[in-house]
mmCIF file of the C-alpha atoms, coordinates in Angstrom:
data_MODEL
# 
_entry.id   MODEL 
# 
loop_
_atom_site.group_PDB 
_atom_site.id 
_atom_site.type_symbol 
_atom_site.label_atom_id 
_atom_site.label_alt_id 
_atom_site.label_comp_id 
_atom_site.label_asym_id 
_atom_site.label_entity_id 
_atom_site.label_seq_id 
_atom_site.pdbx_PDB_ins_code 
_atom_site.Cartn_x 
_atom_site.Cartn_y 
_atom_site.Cartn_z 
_atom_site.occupancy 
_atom_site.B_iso_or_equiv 
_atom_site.pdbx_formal_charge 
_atom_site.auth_seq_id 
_atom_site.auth_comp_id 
_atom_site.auth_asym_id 
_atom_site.auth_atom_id 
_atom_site.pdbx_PDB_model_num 
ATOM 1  C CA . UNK A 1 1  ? 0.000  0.000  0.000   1.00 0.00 ? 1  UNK A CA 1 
ATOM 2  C CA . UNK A 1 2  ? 2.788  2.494  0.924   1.00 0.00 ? 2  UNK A CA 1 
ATOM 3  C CA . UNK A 1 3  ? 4.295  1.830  -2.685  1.00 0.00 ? 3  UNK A CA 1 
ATOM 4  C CA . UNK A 1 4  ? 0.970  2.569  -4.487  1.00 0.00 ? 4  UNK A CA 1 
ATOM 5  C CA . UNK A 1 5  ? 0.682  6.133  -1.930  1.00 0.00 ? 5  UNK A CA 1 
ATOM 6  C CA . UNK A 1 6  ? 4.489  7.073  -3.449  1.00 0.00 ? 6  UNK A CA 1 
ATOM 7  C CA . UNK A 1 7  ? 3.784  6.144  -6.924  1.00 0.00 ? 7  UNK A CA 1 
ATOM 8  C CA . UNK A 1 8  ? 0.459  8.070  -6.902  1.00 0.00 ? 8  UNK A CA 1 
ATOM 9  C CA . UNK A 1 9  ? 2.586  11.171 -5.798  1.00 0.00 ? 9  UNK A CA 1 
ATOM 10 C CA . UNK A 1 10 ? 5.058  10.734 -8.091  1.00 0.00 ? 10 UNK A CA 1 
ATOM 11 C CA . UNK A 1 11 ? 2.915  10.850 -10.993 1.00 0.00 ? 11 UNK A CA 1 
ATOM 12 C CA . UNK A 1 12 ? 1.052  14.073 -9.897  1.00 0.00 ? 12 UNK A CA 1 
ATOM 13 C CA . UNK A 1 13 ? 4.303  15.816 -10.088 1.00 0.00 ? 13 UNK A CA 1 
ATOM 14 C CA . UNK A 1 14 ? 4.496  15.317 -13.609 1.00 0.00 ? 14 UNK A CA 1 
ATOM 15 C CA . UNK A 1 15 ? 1.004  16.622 -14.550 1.00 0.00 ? 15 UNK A CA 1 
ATOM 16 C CA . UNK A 1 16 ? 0.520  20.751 -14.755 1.00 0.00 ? 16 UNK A CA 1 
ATOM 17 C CA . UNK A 1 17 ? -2.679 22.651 -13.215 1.00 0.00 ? 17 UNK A CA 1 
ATOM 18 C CA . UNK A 1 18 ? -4.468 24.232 -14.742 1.00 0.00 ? 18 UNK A CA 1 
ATOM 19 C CA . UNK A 1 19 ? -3.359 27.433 -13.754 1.00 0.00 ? 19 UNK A CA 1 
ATOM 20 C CA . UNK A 1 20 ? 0.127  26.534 -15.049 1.00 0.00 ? 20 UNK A CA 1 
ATOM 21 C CA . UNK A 1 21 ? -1.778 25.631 -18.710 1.00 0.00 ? 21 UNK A CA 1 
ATOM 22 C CA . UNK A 1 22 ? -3.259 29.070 -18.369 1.00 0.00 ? 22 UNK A CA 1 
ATOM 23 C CA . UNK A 1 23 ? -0.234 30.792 -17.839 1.00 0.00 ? 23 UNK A CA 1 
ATOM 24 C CA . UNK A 1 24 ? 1.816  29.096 -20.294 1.00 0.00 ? 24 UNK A CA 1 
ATOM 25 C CA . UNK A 1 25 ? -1.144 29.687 -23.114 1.00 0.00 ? 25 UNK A CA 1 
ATOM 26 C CA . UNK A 1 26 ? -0.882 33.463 -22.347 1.00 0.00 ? 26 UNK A CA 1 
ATOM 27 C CA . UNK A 1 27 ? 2.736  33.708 -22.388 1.00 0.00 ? 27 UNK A CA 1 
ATOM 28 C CA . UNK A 1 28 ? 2.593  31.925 -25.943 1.00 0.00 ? 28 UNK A CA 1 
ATOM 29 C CA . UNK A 1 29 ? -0.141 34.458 -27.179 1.00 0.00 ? 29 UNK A CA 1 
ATOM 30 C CA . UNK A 1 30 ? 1.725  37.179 -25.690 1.00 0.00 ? 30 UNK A CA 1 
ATOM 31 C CA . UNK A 1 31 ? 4.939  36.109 -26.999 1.00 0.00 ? 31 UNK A CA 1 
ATOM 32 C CA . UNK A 1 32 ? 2.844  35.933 -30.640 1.00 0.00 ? 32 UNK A CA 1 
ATOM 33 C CA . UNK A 1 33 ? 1.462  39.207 -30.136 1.00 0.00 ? 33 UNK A CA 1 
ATOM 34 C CA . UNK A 1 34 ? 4.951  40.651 -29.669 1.00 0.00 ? 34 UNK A CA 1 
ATOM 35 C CA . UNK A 1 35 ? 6.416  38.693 -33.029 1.00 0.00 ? 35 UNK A CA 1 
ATOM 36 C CA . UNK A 1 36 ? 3.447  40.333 -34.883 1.00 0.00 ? 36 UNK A CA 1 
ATOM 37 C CA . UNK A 1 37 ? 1.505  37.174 -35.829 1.00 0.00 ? 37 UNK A CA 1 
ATOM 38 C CA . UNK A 1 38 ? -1.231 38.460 -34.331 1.00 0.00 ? 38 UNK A CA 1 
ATOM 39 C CA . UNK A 1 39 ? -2.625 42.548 -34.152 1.00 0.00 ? 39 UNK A CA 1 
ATOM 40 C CA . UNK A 1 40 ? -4.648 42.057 -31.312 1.00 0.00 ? 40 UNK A CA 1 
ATOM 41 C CA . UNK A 1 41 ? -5.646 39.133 -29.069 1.00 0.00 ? 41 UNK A CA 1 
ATOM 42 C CA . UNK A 1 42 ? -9.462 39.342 -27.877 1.00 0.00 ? 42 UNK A CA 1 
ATOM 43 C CA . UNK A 1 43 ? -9.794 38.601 -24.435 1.00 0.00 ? 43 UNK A CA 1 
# 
C-alpha cells in the first residue's frame, strides 16, 4: 500500500494545473502578439 501512496505522488508531479496551462497559453499568445503574428488578441 505504501508503494501505491508514493507512486500516486510521483505521478502528480508530472502533470501541470491548470493554472500553469493558463499561464503558459498566455505567455505563448503574448509572446505571438509581440512577433506580430497576431494585431490584437481578444480577451
Amino acid at each position: 500500500m505504501r508503494a501505491e501512496v508514493e507512486a500516486r505522488k510521483a505521478g502528480s508531479r508530472r502533470k501541470l494545473s491548470l493554472d500553469t496551462w493558463a499561464v503558459l497559453v498566455a505567455f505563448l499568445l503574448a509572446l505571438l502578439v509581440r512577433a506580430g503574428v497576431f494585431k490584437h488578441v481578444p480577451w
